Short mmCIF file of C-alpha atoms in Angstrom, two decimals:
data_model
loop_
_atom_site.label_atom_id
_atom_site.label_comp_id
_atom_site.label_asym_id
_atom_site.label_seq_id
_atom_site.Cartn_x
_atom_site.Cartn_y
_atom_site.Cartn_z
CA UNK A 12 -30.97 -9.46 -14.35
CA UNK A 13 -28.41 -7.64 -11.75
CA UNK A 14 -26.64 -10.21 -9.25
CA UNK A 15 -24.94 -8.17 -6.31
CA UNK A 16 -22.47 -9.25 -4.12
CA UNK A 17 -21.01 -8.13 -1.09
CA UNK A 18 -22.16 -6.69 2.50
CA UNK A 19 -23.26 -3.11 3.37
CA UNK A 20 -20.97 -1.81 6.12
CA UNK A 21 -21.15 1.93 7.52
CA UNK A 22 -18.11 4.09 6.88
CA UNK A 23 -18.46 7.87 7.53
CA UNK A 24 -15.19 8.78 5.94
CA UNK A 25 -13.04 7.29 3.50
CA UNK A 26 -9.93 8.67 1.62
CA UNK A 27 -8.62 7.45 -1.62
CA UNK A 28 -6.63 8.22 -4.58
CA UNK A 29 -8.55 7.69 -7.53
CA UNK A 30 -7.12 5.22 -10.15
CA UNK A 31 -6.46 5.66 -13.80
CA UNK A 32 -8.77 4.45 -16.40
CA UNK A 33 -8.17 0.86 -17.55
CA UNK A 34 -7.46 -0.31 -21.02
CA UNK A 35 -10.29 1.03 -23.35
CA UNK A 36 -10.84 -0.11 -27.09
CA UNK A 37 -13.27 1.88 -29.12
CA UNK A 38 -13.92 2.07 -32.74
CA UNK A 39 -14.15 5.51 -34.82
CA UNK A 40 -17.80 6.80 -33.30
CA UNK A 41 -17.81 4.52 -30.03
CA UNK A 42 -18.57 6.37 -27.04
CA UNK A 43 -19.64 5.36 -23.39
CA UNK A 44 -20.96 7.59 -20.67
CA UNK A 45 -21.08 6.23 -16.93
CA UNK A 46 -22.65 9.11 -14.77
CA UNK A 47 -24.58 10.05 -11.83
CA UNK A 48 -27.45 11.47 -13.58
CA UNK A 49 -30.42 9.91 -15.58
CA UNK A 50 -30.09 12.25 -18.53
CA UNK A 51 -26.12 11.43 -18.77
CA UNK A 52 -25.35 15.08 -18.22
CA UNK A 53 -21.77 14.26 -16.69
CA UNK A 54 -19.39 11.49 -17.38
CA UNK A 55 -18.28 10.47 -13.76
CA UNK A 56 -15.68 8.12 -12.18
CA UNK A 57 -16.50 8.87 -8.62
CA UNK A 58 -19.99 7.38 -7.12
CA UNK A 59 -21.06 7.11 -3.67
CA UNK A 60 -23.46 4.37 -2.23
CA UNK A 61 -26.45 6.84 -2.76
CA UNK A 62 -25.80 7.13 -6.63
CA UNK A 63 -27.33 5.17 -9.49
CA UNK A 64 -24.85 4.13 -11.86
CA UNK A 65 -26.32 5.26 -15.15
CA UNK A 66 -24.52 3.69 -18.30
CA UNK A 67 -25.10 4.59 -21.94
CA UNK A 68 -22.96 3.06 -24.92
CA UNK A 69 -23.44 4.63 -28.51
CA UNK A 70 -22.09 1.92 -31.19
CA UNK A 71 -23.12 3.39 -34.54
CA UNK A 72 -21.28 0.75 -36.31
CA UNK A 73 -22.44 -2.11 -35.00
CA UNK A 74 -25.48 -4.32 -36.27
CA UNK A 75 -27.95 -3.69 -33.54
CA UNK A 76 -30.61 -6.18 -35.07
CA UNK A 77 -27.82 -9.01 -34.63
CA UNK A 78 -26.27 -8.77 -31.16
CA UNK A 79 -24.10 -11.82 -29.92
CA UNK A 80 -22.98 -10.56 -26.68
CA UNK A 81 -24.46 -7.99 -24.51
CA UNK A 82 -23.18 -7.36 -21.17
CA UNK A 83 -21.66 -5.15 -18.45
CA UNK A 84 -19.94 -5.95 -15.59
CA UNK A 85 -18.87 -4.00 -12.15
CA UNK A 86 -16.34 -5.98 -9.59
CA UNK A 87 -14.52 -4.81 -6.91
CA UNK A 88 -10.88 -4.91 -7.58
CA UNK A 89 -9.52 -6.80 -4.38
CA UNK A 90 -12.45 -8.35 -3.68
CA UNK A 91 -15.54 -10.70 -4.34
CA UNK A 92 -18.13 -7.86 -4.90
CA UNK A 93 -19.64 -8.24 -8.37
CA UNK A 94 -22.54 -6.96 -10.36
CA UNK A 95 -23.53 -8.01 -13.53
CA UNK A 96 -26.39 -7.34 -16.04
CA UNK A 97 -27.13 -6.54 -19.86
CA UNK A 98 -27.67 -3.23 -21.77
CA UNK A 99 -31.08 -2.41 -23.06
CA UNK A 100 -31.09 -2.12 -26.92
CA UNK A 101 -32.71 0.83 -28.27
CA UNK A 102 -32.48 -0.44 -31.58
CA UNK A 103 -30.59 2.79 -33.03
CA UNK A 104 -26.61 2.13 -31.98
CA UNK A 105 -27.66 3.23 -28.63
CA UNK A 106 -27.13 1.00 -25.34
CA UNK A 107 -28.42 1.73 -21.96
CA UNK A 108 -28.49 0.49 -18.20
CA UNK A 109 -28.76 1.41 -14.80
CA UNK A 110 -27.64 0.03 -11.58
CA UNK A 111 -27.96 1.20 -7.92
CA UNK A 112 -24.70 1.35 -6.03
CA UNK A 113 -26.58 1.03 -2.52
CA UNK A 114 -25.41 -2.79 -1.77
CA UNK A 115 -22.19 -2.31 -3.01
CA UNK A 116 -19.61 -3.40 -0.49
CA UNK A 117 -18.94 -0.77 1.89
CA UNK A 118 -15.20 -2.10 2.48
CA UNK A 119 -14.36 -1.39 -1.18
CA UNK A 120 -13.66 1.86 -2.75
CA UNK A 121 -12.19 0.60 -6.08
CA UNK A 122 -14.16 -0.84 -8.65
CA UNK A 123 -13.51 -2.16 -12.06
CA UNK A 124 -16.73 -1.50 -15.08
CA UNK A 125 -16.33 -3.40 -18.33
CA UNK A 126 -18.79 -3.16 -20.69
CA UNK A 127 -18.94 -5.74 -23.94
CA UNK A 128 -21.15 -5.49 -27.02
CA UNK A 129 -20.95 -7.37 -30.15
CA UNK A 130 -22.67 -8.22 -33.29
CA UNK A 131 -22.75 -11.42 -35.06
CA UNK A 132 -20.18 -10.06 -37.70
CA UNK A 133 -17.58 -9.62 -35.34
CA UNK A 134 -17.74 -6.00 -34.75
CA UNK A 135 -17.77 -5.11 -31.02
CA UNK A 136 -17.28 -2.47 -28.52
CA UNK A 137 -15.03 -3.03 -25.25
CA UNK A 138 -14.28 -0.87 -22.59
CA UNK A 139 -12.65 -1.42 -19.29
CA UNK A 140 -12.37 1.78 -16.71
CA UNK A 141 -11.83 1.89 -13.19
CA UNK A 142 -14.06 4.00 -11.24
CA UNK A 143 -14.48 4.63 -7.27
CA UNK A 144 -17.55 4.01 -5.23
CA UNK A 145 -17.04 6.02 -1.78
CA UNK A 146 -18.90 6.34 1.52
CA UNK A 147 -22.00 4.97 2.78
CA UNK A 148 -25.67 5.74 2.49
CA UNK A 149 -25.67 7.62 5.39
CA UNK A 150 -23.07 9.98 6.64
CA UNK A 151 -20.66 12.73 5.12
CA UNK A 152 -18.24 11.69 2.74
CA UNK A 153 -14.70 13.03 2.49
CA UNK A 154 -12.83 12.59 -0.89
CA UNK A 155 -9.01 12.90 -1.47
CA UNK A 156 -7.89 13.18 -5.22
CA UNK A 157 -4.30 13.20 -6.14
CA UNK A 158 -3.26 14.60 -9.51
CA UNK A 159 -2.44 17.41 -12.10
CA UNK A 160 -5.03 20.40 -12.45
CA UNK A 161 -6.41 19.62 -15.81
CA UNK A 162 -8.78 22.84 -15.88
CA UNK A 163 -9.45 25.94 -13.94
CA UNK A 164 -12.85 28.13 -13.71
CA UNK A 165 -13.90 30.95 -11.93
CA UNK A 166 -14.74 28.70 -8.87
CA UNK A 167 -13.62 25.17 -9.65
CA UNK A 168 -10.64 23.03 -10.56
CA UNK A 169 -10.77 19.89 -12.61
CA UNK A 170 -8.46 17.06 -11.34
CA UNK A 171 -8.76 13.35 -12.05
CA UNK A 172 -11.50 14.19 -14.95
CA UNK A 173 -13.60 15.21 -11.83
CA UNK A 174 -14.73 19.01 -11.31
CA UNK A 175 -14.36 20.02 -7.75
CA UNK A 176 -15.98 23.42 -6.71
CA UNK A 177 -14.06 26.11 -4.94
CA UNK A 178 -15.38 28.97 -2.54
CA UNK A 179 -13.89 31.39 -0.01
CA UNK A 180 -13.69 28.92 2.66
CA UNK A 181 -11.41 26.37 0.73
CA UNK A 182 -7.86 26.15 2.20
CA UNK A 183 -5.13 26.80 -0.75
CA UNK A 184 -1.55 25.66 0.49
CA UNK A 185 1.99 24.83 -0.62
CA UNK A 186 3.88 21.95 0.42
CA UNK A 187 5.20 23.59 3.53
CA UNK A 188 1.50 24.39 4.47
CA UNK A 189 1.85 28.13 3.77
CA UNK A 190 -1.63 29.80 2.54
CA UNK A 191 -1.82 30.44 -1.04
CA UNK A 192 -4.50 32.13 -3.32
CA UNK A 193 -7.11 30.75 -5.65
CA UNK A 194 -4.98 32.83 -8.29
CA UNK A 195 -1.36 30.91 -7.51
CA UNK A 196 -2.99 27.70 -8.79
CA UNK A 197 -2.37 26.94 -12.49
CA UNK A 198 -2.95 23.83 -14.98
CA UNK A 199 -0.32 21.18 -14.78
CA UNK A 200 0.30 21.78 -11.13
CA UNK A 201 0.32 18.58 -8.96
CA UNK A 202 -2.27 18.87 -5.95
CA UNK A 203 -3.86 16.90 -3.29
CA UNK A 204 -7.53 17.81 -3.25
CA UNK A 205 -9.79 17.15 -0.15
CA UNK A 206 -13.47 17.59 -0.96
CA UNK A 207 -16.95 16.61 0.19
CA UNK A 208 -20.15 16.44 -1.62
CA UNK A 209 -22.47 19.47 -0.94
CA UNK A 210 -26.33 19.28 -0.34
CA UNK A 211 -26.35 19.25 -4.22
CA UNK A 212 -24.55 16.61 -4.75
CA UNK A 213 -21.23 18.56 -6.34
CA UNK A 214 -17.83 18.05 -4.73
CA UNK A 215 -16.90 21.15 -3.02
CA UNK A 216 -13.15 21.49 -2.06
CA UNK A 217 -12.36 22.25 1.91
CA UNK A 218 -8.25 21.74 1.09
CA UNK A 219 -6.04 21.93 -2.20
CA UNK A 220 -2.29 21.13 -1.26
CA UNK A 221 0.41 21.36 -3.65
CA UNK A 222 2.07 17.99 -3.69
CA UNK A 223 5.59 17.57 -3.11
CA UNK A 224 7.72 15.19 -4.98
CA UNK A 225 7.79 12.74 -1.97
CA UNK A 226 3.83 12.31 -2.10
CA UNK A 227 4.17 11.71 -6.03
CA UNK A 228 6.09 8.52 -4.62
CA UNK A 229 5.19 5.18 -2.90
CA UNK A 230 7.12 2.34 -1.67
CA UNK A 231 5.62 -1.04 -0.20
CA UNK A 232 6.85 -4.43 0.33
CA UNK A 233 4.25 -7.23 -0.83
CA UNK A 234 3.17 -10.44 -2.55
CA UNK A 235 2.80 -10.58 -6.15
CA UNK A 236 -1.12 -11.26 -6.67
CA UNK A 237 -1.19 -11.25 -10.35
CA UNK A 238 0.94 -10.36 -13.49
CA UNK A 239 -0.17 -8.61 -16.85
CA UNK A 240 1.44 -8.04 -20.17
CA UNK A 241 2.80 -4.82 -18.49
CA UNK A 242 1.40 -4.74 -15.26
CA UNK A 243 1.77 -6.57 -11.67
CA UNK A 244 -0.31 -6.23 -8.93
CA UNK A 245 0.64 -5.91 -5.03
CA UNK A 246 -1.58 -5.42 -1.88
CA UNK A 247 -4.36 -4.90 -4.20
CA UNK A 248 -2.46 -2.03 -5.85
CA UNK A 249 -2.29 -2.15 -10.04
CA UNK A 250 1.61 -0.89 -11.07
CA UNK A 251 2.48 -0.04 -14.69
CA UNK A 252 5.92 -1.70 -15.83
CA UNK A 253 7.61 -0.67 -18.74
CA UNK A 254 11.34 -0.63 -20.16
CA UNK A 255 12.57 2.07 -17.61
CA UNK A 256 11.40 0.10 -14.89
CA UNK A 257 14.27 -1.76 -13.15
CA UNK A 258 13.66 -5.17 -12.10
CA UNK A 259 15.91 -7.12 -10.01
CA UNK A 260 16.35 -10.65 -8.06
CA UNK A 261 16.89 -11.24 -4.72
CA UNK A 262 20.62 -11.07 -5.94
CA UNK A 263 20.27 -7.69 -7.19
CA UNK A 264 20.51 -9.27 -10.88
CA UNK A 265 18.59 -7.48 -13.58
CA UNK A 266 15.70 -9.73 -14.78
CA UNK A 267 12.79 -9.38 -16.71
CA UNK A 268 8.74 -8.96 -15.83
CA UNK A 269 8.41 -12.18 -17.50
CA UNK A 270 10.71 -13.74 -14.79
CA UNK A 271 8.60 -12.64 -11.87
CA UNK A 272 5.89 -14.96 -10.76
CA UNK A 273 2.57 -15.04 -8.75
CA UNK A 274 3.30 -15.42 -4.79
CA UNK A 275 6.91 -13.56 -5.00
CA UNK A 276 7.45 -11.40 -2.14
CA UNK A 277 8.57 -7.74 -4.00
CA UNK A 278 9.80 -4.47 -2.93
CA UNK A 279 8.33 -2.03 -5.05
CA UNK A 280 9.25 1.87 -5.73
CA UNK A 281 6.68 3.46 -7.74
CA UNK A 282 5.69 7.00 -8.79
CA UNK A 283 2.02 7.88 -8.57
CA UNK A 284 1.24 9.44 -12.18
CA UNK A 285 -0.63 12.71 -12.79
CA UNK A 286 -3.65 10.57 -13.85
CA UNK A 287 -3.25 8.45 -10.44
CA UNK A 288 -2.14 5.28 -11.92
CA UNK A 289 1.16 4.00 -10.34
CA UNK A 290 4.61 3.56 -12.38
CA UNK A 291 6.74 1.24 -10.99
CA UNK A 292 10.71 2.73 -10.73
CA UNK A 293 12.10 -0.53 -9.27
CA UNK A 294 10.94 -3.93 -8.26
CA UNK A 295 13.10 -5.98 -6.50
CA UNK A 296 12.43 -9.74 -5.52
CA UNK A 297 12.72 -10.48 -1.64
CA UNK A 298 13.99 -13.80 -0.64
CA UNK A 299 11.12 -15.28 1.70
CA UNK A 300 12.51 -18.74 1.78
CA UNK A 301 12.68 -18.96 5.16
CA UNK A 302 8.73 -17.96 5.39
CA UNK A 303 8.00 -20.80 3.39
CA UNK A 304 5.54 -23.27 4.71
CA UNK A 305 4.45 -26.81 3.68
CA UNK A 306 1.52 -28.83 5.30
CA UNK A 307 -0.01 -31.96 5.25
CA UNK A 308 -3.26 -32.75 6.66
CA UNK A 309 -6.73 -32.97 6.80
CA UNK A 310 -9.21 -29.89 5.98
CA UNK A 311 -10.71 -28.66 9.14
CA UNK A 312 -12.93 -25.78 7.53
CA UNK A 313 -13.39 -24.17 4.48
CA UNK A 314 -14.27 -20.30 4.14
CA UNK A 315 -15.10 -18.63 0.98
CA UNK A 316 -11.33 -17.76 0.47
CA UNK A 317 -9.48 -19.69 2.81
CA UNK A 318 -9.12 -23.35 4.43
CA UNK A 319 -7.74 -24.35 7.69
CA UNK A 320 -5.42 -27.47 7.90
CA UNK A 321 -4.28 -28.75 11.43
CA UNK A 322 -4.99 -25.11 12.73
CA UNK A 323 -3.29 -23.30 10.16
CA UNK A 324 -5.40 -20.88 8.00
CA UNK A 325 -4.27 -20.35 4.58
CA UNK A 326 -5.69 -17.88 2.49
CA UNK A 327 -6.70 -18.91 -1.20
CA UNK A 328 -6.66 -16.42 -4.22
CA UNK A 329 -7.68 -17.07 -7.86
CA UNK A 330 -3.70 -17.78 -8.29
CA UNK A 331 -3.79 -20.82 -5.86
CA UNK A 332 -3.23 -23.90 -7.92
CA UNK A 333 -5.48 -26.97 -6.62
CA UNK A 334 -4.75 -30.27 -7.77
CA UNK A 335 -6.74 -33.62 -7.38
CA UNK A 336 -4.82 -36.73 -6.34
CA UNK A 337 -3.89 -37.69 -9.89
CA UNK A 338 -2.32 -33.89 -10.40
CA UNK A 339 -5.33 -33.12 -12.19
CA UNK A 340 -6.71 -29.31 -11.68
CA UNK A 341 -9.61 -29.09 -9.49
CA UNK A 342 -11.57 -25.99 -8.22
CA UNK A 343 -11.87 -24.89 -4.81
CA UNK A 344 -15.03 -25.93 -4.37
CA UNK A 345 -14.30 -29.35 -5.03
CA UNK A 346 -12.54 -29.59 -1.62
CA UNK A 347 -14.13 -30.46 1.48
CA UNK A 348 -13.89 -31.16 5.20
CA UNK A 349 -11.97 -34.03 6.17
CA UNK A 350 -10.11 -34.25 3.01
CA UNK A 351 -6.52 -35.26 3.10
CA UNK A 352 -4.20 -32.52 1.43
CA UNK A 353 -0.71 -31.10 1.03
CA UNK A 354 -0.48 -27.34 1.00
CA UNK A 355 2.49 -25.32 0.10
CA UNK A 356 2.31 -21.62 0.84
CA UNK A 357 4.49 -18.75 2.43
CA UNK A 358 3.94 -16.20 5.12
CA UNK A 359 3.65 -12.93 4.11
CA UNK A 360 5.17 -9.76 5.85
CA UNK A 361 1.73 -9.39 8.00
CA UNK A 362 2.50 -13.02 9.14
CA UNK A 363 -0.91 -14.39 6.86
CA UNK A 364 -0.55 -17.91 5.37
CA UNK A 365 -0.91 -17.77 1.42
CA UNK A 366 -1.39 -21.14 -0.29
CA UNK A 367 0.54 -21.20 -3.64
CA UNK A 368 -0.28 -24.86 -3.84
CA UNK A 369 -3.26 -27.33 -2.77
CA UNK A 370 -2.98 -30.93 -3.45
CA UNK A 371 -5.18 -33.97 -2.66
CA UNK A 372 -2.90 -36.59 -0.87
CA UNK A 373 -3.40 -39.99 -2.32
CA UNK A 374 -3.00 -41.67 0.86
CA UNK A 375 -4.33 -41.87 4.42
CA UNK A 376 -2.79 -41.93 7.80
CA UNK A 377 -3.98 -42.09 10.85
CA UNK A 378 -6.06 -39.19 12.40
CA UNK A 379 -3.20 -38.71 15.29
CA UNK A 380 -0.30 -37.99 12.90
CA UNK A 381 0.83 -34.54 11.44
CA UNK A 382 3.25 -33.82 9.05
CA UNK A 383 4.67 -30.26 8.71
CA UNK A 384 7.89 -28.67 7.25
CA UNK A 385 8.23 -25.10 7.90
CA UNK A 386 10.22 -22.40 9.64
CA UNK A 387 10.88 -22.85 13.97
CA UNK A 388 9.31 -20.01 15.24
CA UNK A 389 9.78 -20.67 19.03
CA UNK A 390 11.78 -23.34 21.47
CA UNK A 391 10.86 -23.49 24.88
CA UNK A 392 11.20 -26.52 27.31
CA UNK A 393 10.11 -29.45 25.45
CA UNK A 394 8.03 -27.77 22.83
CA UNK A 395 8.80 -26.17 19.40
CA UNK A 396 6.73 -23.49 17.54
CA UNK A 397 6.33 -24.42 13.68
CA UNK A 398 4.41 -22.15 11.28
#
């Protein structure tokens, strides 16, 4: 049974950079295909909300008569959109499933597909890959892909494992915008391809531009939302970290990835790899102690991913620590309007208050009392603004 999440909105044009495939573990002989075609004739990573996602997994080494786990999941990289389902077992080592993408959240373009099949002997198939779902169910869709040319044909180029058709109307330019010929393209050249889907559903390039070095680099500042073994997520973007990544604290002293923590404000310089992944070159912790906010009061309202305490709206993420009045972990759904809480958080560069910790307070105080610790933002006459 499929469980769709998210809302449908209208976007006529959506431009994006394709992400690289996530971690995938396959045993010898295992294969999987994600396709826009019911016959699995193509292995795709770009879909529209007009498409059906056809999934096929071939696992010859698994005992298909003794399946213990059988599931797939498609979820938005930075939002609540979520689909879950099971594969059909064809009892020959082949498992298939299909999913209509019409209800995929139109505000999300980056999605992660996960497939899991395991038999009772512990033999298993696991695959995690990133895909893109773009555009709306009505309107022209523009797709922008960055990466190295992986293949060339008489009338097509292959970028990001995606075939893009080229015709006489396709504009080809260098970094300075000077016109080039199709013959000037070569395998390994870094390009940015702008394309639209034609009436047959194929991508047709209307512009191919050679990428300069600066277009391969990215600098941003934001809050760490998640940290993995060799990755971290900032502003919804995943960055790969390795031994060549320079990591500095706010005093510019070298530190390790393990010394970083969720909620820290960091400045990242990264390089966009040929496959679209982001390799962190430098990570520097920014001192945002002046932006820290501590608030004590009653919950005035609760949203799906936020709560309001004394008029201040705090964003709540999966990394927000939520504790009961005896410091025991509780869930966000255990909170309710009128509950007395202590919230510790910080203000992002964009002014959003992010909750790091929410703790249910053990004592009750009068309705007209407020306790607040924060930065003074403004002083005027006999009033001051805090947080």
